[in-house]
mmCIF file of N, CA and C in Angstrom:
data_model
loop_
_atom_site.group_PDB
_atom_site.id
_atom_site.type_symbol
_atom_site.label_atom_id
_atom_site.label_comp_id
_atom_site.label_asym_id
_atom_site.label_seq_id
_atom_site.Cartn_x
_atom_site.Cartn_y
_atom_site.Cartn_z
ATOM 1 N N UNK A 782 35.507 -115.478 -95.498
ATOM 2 C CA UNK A 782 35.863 -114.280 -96.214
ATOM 3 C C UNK A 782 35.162 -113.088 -95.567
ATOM 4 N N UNK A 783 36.074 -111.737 -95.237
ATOM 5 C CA UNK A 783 35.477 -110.857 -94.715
ATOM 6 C C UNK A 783 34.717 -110.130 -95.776
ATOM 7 N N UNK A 784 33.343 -109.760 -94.827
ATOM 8 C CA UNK A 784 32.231 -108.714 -95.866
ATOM 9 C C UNK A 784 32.956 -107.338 -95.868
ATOM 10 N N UNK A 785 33.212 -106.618 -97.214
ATOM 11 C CA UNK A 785 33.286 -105.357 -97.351
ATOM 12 C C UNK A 785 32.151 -104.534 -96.723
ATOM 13 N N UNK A 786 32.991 -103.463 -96.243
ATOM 14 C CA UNK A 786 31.837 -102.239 -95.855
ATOM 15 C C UNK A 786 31.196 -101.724 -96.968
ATOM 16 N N UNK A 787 29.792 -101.484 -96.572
ATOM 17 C CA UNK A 787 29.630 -100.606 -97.564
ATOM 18 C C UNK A 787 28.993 -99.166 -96.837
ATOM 19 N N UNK A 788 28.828 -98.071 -97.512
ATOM 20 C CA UNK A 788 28.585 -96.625 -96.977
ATOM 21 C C UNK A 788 27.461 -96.356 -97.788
ATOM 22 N N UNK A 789 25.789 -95.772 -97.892
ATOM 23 C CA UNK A 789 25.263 -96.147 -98.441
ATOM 24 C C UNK A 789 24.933 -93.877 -99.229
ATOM 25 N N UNK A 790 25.108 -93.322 -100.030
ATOM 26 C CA UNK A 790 24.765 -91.894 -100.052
ATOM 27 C C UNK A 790 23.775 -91.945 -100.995
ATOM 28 N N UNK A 791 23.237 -90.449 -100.621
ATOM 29 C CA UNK A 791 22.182 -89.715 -101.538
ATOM 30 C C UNK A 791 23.051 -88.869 -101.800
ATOM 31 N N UNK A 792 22.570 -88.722 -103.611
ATOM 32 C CA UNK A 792 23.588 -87.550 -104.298
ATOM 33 C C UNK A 792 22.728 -86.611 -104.981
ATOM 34 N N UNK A 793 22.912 -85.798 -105.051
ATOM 35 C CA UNK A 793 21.762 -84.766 -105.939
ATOM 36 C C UNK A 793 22.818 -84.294 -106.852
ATOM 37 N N UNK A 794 22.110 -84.225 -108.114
ATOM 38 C CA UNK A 794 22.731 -84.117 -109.102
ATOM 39 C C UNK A 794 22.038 -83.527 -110.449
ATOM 40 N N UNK A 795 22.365 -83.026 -111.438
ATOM 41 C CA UNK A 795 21.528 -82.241 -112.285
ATOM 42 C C UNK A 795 21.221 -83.621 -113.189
ATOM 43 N N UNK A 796 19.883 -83.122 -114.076
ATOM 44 C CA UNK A 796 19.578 -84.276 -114.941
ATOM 45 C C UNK A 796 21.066 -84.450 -116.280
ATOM 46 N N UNK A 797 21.834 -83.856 -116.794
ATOM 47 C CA UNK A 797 22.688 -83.708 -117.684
ATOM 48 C C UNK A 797 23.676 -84.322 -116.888
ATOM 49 N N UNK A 798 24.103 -84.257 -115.425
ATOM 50 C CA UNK A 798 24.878 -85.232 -115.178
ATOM 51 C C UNK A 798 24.823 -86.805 -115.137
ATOM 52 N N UNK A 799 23.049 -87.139 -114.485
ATOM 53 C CA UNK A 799 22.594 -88.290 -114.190
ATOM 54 C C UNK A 799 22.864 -89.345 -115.527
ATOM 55 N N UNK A 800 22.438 -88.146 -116.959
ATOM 56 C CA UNK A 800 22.077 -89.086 -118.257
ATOM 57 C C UNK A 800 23.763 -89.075 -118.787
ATOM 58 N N UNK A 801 24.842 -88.624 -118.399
ATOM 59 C CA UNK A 801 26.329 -88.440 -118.561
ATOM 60 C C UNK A 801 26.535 -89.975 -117.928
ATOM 61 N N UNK A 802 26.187 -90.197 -116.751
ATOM 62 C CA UNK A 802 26.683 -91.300 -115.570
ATOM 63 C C UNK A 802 26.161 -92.565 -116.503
ATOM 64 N N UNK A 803 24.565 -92.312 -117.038
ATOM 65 C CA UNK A 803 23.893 -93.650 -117.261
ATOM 66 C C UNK A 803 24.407 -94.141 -118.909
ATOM 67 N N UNK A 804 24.586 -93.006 -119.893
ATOM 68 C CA UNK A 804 25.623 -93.427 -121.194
ATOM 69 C C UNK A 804 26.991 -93.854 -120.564
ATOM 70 N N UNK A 805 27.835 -93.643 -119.380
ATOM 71 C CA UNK A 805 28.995 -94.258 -119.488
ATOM 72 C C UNK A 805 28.862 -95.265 -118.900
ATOM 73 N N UNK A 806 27.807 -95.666 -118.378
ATOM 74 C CA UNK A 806 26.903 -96.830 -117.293
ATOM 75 C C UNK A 806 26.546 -98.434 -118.964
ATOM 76 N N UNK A 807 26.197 -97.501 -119.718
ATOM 77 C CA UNK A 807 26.133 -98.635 -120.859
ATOM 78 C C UNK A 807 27.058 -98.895 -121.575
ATOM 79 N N UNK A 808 27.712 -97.725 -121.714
ATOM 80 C CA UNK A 808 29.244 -98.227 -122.641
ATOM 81 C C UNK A 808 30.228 -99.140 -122.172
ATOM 82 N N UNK A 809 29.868 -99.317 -120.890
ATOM 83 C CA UNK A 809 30.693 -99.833 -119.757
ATOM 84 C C UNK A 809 30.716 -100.982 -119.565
ATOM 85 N N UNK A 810 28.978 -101.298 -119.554
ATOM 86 C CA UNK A 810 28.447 -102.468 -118.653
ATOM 87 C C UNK A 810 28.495 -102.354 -117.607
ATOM 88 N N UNK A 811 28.880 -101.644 -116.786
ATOM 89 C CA UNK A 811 28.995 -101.418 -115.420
ATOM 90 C C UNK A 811 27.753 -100.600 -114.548
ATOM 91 N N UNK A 812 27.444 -100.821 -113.695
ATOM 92 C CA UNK A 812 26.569 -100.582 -112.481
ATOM 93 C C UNK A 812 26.880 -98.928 -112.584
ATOM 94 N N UNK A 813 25.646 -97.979 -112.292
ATOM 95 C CA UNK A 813 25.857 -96.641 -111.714
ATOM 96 C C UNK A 813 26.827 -96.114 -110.269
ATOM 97 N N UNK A 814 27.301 -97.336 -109.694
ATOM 98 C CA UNK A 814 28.075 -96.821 -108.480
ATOM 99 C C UNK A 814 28.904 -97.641 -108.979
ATOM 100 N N UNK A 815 29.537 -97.931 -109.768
ATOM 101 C CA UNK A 815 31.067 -98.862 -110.321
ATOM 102 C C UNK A 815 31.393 -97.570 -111.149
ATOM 103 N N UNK A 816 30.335 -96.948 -111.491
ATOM 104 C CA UNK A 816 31.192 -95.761 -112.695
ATOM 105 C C UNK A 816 31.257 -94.724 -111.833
ATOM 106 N N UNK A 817 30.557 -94.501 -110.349
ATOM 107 C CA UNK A 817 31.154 -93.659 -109.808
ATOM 108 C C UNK A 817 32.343 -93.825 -109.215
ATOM 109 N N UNK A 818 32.258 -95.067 -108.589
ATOM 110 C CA UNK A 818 33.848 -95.174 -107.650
ATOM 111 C C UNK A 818 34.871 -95.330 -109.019
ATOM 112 N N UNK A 819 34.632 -95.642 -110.207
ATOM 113 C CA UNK A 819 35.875 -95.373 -111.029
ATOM 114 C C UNK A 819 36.209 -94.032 -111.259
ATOM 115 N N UNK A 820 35.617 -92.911 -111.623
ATOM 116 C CA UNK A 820 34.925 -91.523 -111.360
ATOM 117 C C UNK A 820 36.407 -90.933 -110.166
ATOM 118 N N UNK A 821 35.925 -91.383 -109.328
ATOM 119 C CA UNK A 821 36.494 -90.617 -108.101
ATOM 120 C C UNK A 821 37.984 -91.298 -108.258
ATOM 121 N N UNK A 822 38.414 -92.592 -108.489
ATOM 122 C CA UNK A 822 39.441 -93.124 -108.219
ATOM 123 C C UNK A 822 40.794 -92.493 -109.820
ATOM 124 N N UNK A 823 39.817 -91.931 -110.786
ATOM 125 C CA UNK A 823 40.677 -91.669 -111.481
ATOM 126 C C UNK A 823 40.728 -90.047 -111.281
ATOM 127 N N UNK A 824 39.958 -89.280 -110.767
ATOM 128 C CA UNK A 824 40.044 -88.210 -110.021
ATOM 129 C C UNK A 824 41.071 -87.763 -109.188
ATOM 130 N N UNK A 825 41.208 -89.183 -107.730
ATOM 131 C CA UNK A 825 42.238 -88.890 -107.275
ATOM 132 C C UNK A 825 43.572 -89.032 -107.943
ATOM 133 N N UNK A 826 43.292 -90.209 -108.936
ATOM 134 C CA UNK A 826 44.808 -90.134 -109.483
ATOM 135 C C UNK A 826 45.293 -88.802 -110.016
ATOM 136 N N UNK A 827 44.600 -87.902 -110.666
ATOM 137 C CA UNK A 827 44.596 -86.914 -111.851
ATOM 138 C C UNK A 827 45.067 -85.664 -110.551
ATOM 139 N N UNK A 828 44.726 -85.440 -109.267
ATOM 140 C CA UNK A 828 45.006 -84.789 -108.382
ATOM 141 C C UNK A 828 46.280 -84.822 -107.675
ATOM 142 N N UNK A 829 46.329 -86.321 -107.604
ATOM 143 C CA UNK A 829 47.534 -86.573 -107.385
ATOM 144 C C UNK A 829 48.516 -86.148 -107.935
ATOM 145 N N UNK A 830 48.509 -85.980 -109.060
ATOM 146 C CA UNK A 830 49.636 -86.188 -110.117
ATOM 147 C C UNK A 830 50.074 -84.215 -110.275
ATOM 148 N N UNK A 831 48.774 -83.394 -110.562
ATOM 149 C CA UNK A 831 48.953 -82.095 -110.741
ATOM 150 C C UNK A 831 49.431 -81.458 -109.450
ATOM 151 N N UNK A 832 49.204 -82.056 -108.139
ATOM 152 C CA UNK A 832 49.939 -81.829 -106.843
ATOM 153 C C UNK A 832 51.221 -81.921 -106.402
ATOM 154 N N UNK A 833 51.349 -82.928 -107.308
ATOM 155 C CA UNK A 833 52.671 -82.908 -107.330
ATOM 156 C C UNK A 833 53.822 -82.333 -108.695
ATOM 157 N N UNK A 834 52.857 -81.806 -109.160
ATOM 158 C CA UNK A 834 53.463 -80.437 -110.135
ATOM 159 C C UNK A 834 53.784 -81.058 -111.517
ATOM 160 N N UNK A 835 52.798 -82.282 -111.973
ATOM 161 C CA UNK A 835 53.040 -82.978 -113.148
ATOM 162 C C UNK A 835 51.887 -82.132 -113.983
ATOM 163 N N UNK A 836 51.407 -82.576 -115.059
ATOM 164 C CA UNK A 836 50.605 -82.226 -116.480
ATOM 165 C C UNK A 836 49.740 -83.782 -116.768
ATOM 166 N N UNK A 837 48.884 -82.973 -117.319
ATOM 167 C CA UNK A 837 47.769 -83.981 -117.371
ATOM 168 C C UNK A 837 47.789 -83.801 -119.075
ATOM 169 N N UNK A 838 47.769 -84.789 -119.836
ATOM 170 C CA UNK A 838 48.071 -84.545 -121.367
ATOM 171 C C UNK A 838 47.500 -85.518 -122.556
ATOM 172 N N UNK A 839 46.717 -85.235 -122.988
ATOM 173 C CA UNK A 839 45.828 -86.821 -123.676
ATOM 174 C C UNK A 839 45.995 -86.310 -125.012
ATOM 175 N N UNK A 840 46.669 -87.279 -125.534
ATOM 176 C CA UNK A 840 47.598 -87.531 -126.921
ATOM 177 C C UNK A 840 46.768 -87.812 -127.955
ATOM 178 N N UNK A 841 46.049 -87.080 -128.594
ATOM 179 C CA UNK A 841 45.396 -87.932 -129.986
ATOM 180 C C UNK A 841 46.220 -89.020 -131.038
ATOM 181 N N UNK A 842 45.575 -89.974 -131.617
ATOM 182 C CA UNK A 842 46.093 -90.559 -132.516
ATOM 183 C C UNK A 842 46.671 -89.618 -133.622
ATOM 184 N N UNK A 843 46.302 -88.708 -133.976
ATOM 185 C CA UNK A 843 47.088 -88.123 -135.094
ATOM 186 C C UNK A 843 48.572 -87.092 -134.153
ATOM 187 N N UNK A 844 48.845 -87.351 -132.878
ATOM 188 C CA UNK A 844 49.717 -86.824 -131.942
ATOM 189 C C UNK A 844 49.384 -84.964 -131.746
ATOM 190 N N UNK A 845 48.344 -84.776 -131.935
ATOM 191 C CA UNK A 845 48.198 -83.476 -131.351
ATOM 192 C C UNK A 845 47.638 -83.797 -129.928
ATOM 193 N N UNK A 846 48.319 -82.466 -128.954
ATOM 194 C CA UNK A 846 48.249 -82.493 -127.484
ATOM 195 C C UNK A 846 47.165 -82.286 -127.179
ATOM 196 N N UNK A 847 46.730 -82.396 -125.866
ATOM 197 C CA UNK A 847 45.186 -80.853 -125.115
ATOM 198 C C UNK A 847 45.975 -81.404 -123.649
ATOM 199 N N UNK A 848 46.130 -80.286 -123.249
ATOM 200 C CA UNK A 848 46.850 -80.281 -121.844
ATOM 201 C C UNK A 848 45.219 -79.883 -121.104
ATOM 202 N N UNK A 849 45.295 -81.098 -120.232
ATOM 203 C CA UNK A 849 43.945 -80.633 -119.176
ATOM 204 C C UNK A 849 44.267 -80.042 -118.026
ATOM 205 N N UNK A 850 43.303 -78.922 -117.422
ATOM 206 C CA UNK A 850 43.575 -77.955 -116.589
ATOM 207 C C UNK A 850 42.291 -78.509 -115.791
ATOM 208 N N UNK A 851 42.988 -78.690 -114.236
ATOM 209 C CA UNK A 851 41.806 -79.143 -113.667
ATOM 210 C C UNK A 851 40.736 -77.727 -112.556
ATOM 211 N N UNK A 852 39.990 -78.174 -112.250
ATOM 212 C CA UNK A 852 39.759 -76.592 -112.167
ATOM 213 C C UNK A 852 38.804 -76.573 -110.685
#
């Protein structure tokens, strides 16, 4: 079985982001670099999608909208 690459970074980051990463790090169960590469991978999706001239739109249970504006 081939070994994945790995790329190894330093990130600087404010403390309000770090303790953001490490609550979605427990809600998760997941590792601090599993919630980043999910992070980025739903990023690109969300880029993807407004690039190509769609709406980003998260539906509450009681069906009121919030159209997200990415910025």
């Amino acid at each position: 079985m081939a070994k994945k690459k790995v790329v190894r970074m330093n990130l600087e980051m404010s403390p309000q982001v770090r303790k953001k990463l490490e609550k979605i790090s427990d809600q998760t169960d997941e590792s601090l670099s599993q919630v980043v590469r999910r992070s980025v991978a739903v990023y690109e999706m969300l880029l993807a999608e407004t690039n190509a001239g769609g709406e980003i739109v998260i539906k509450a249970n009681d069906g009121t909208e919030k159209h997200v504006v990415l910025i």
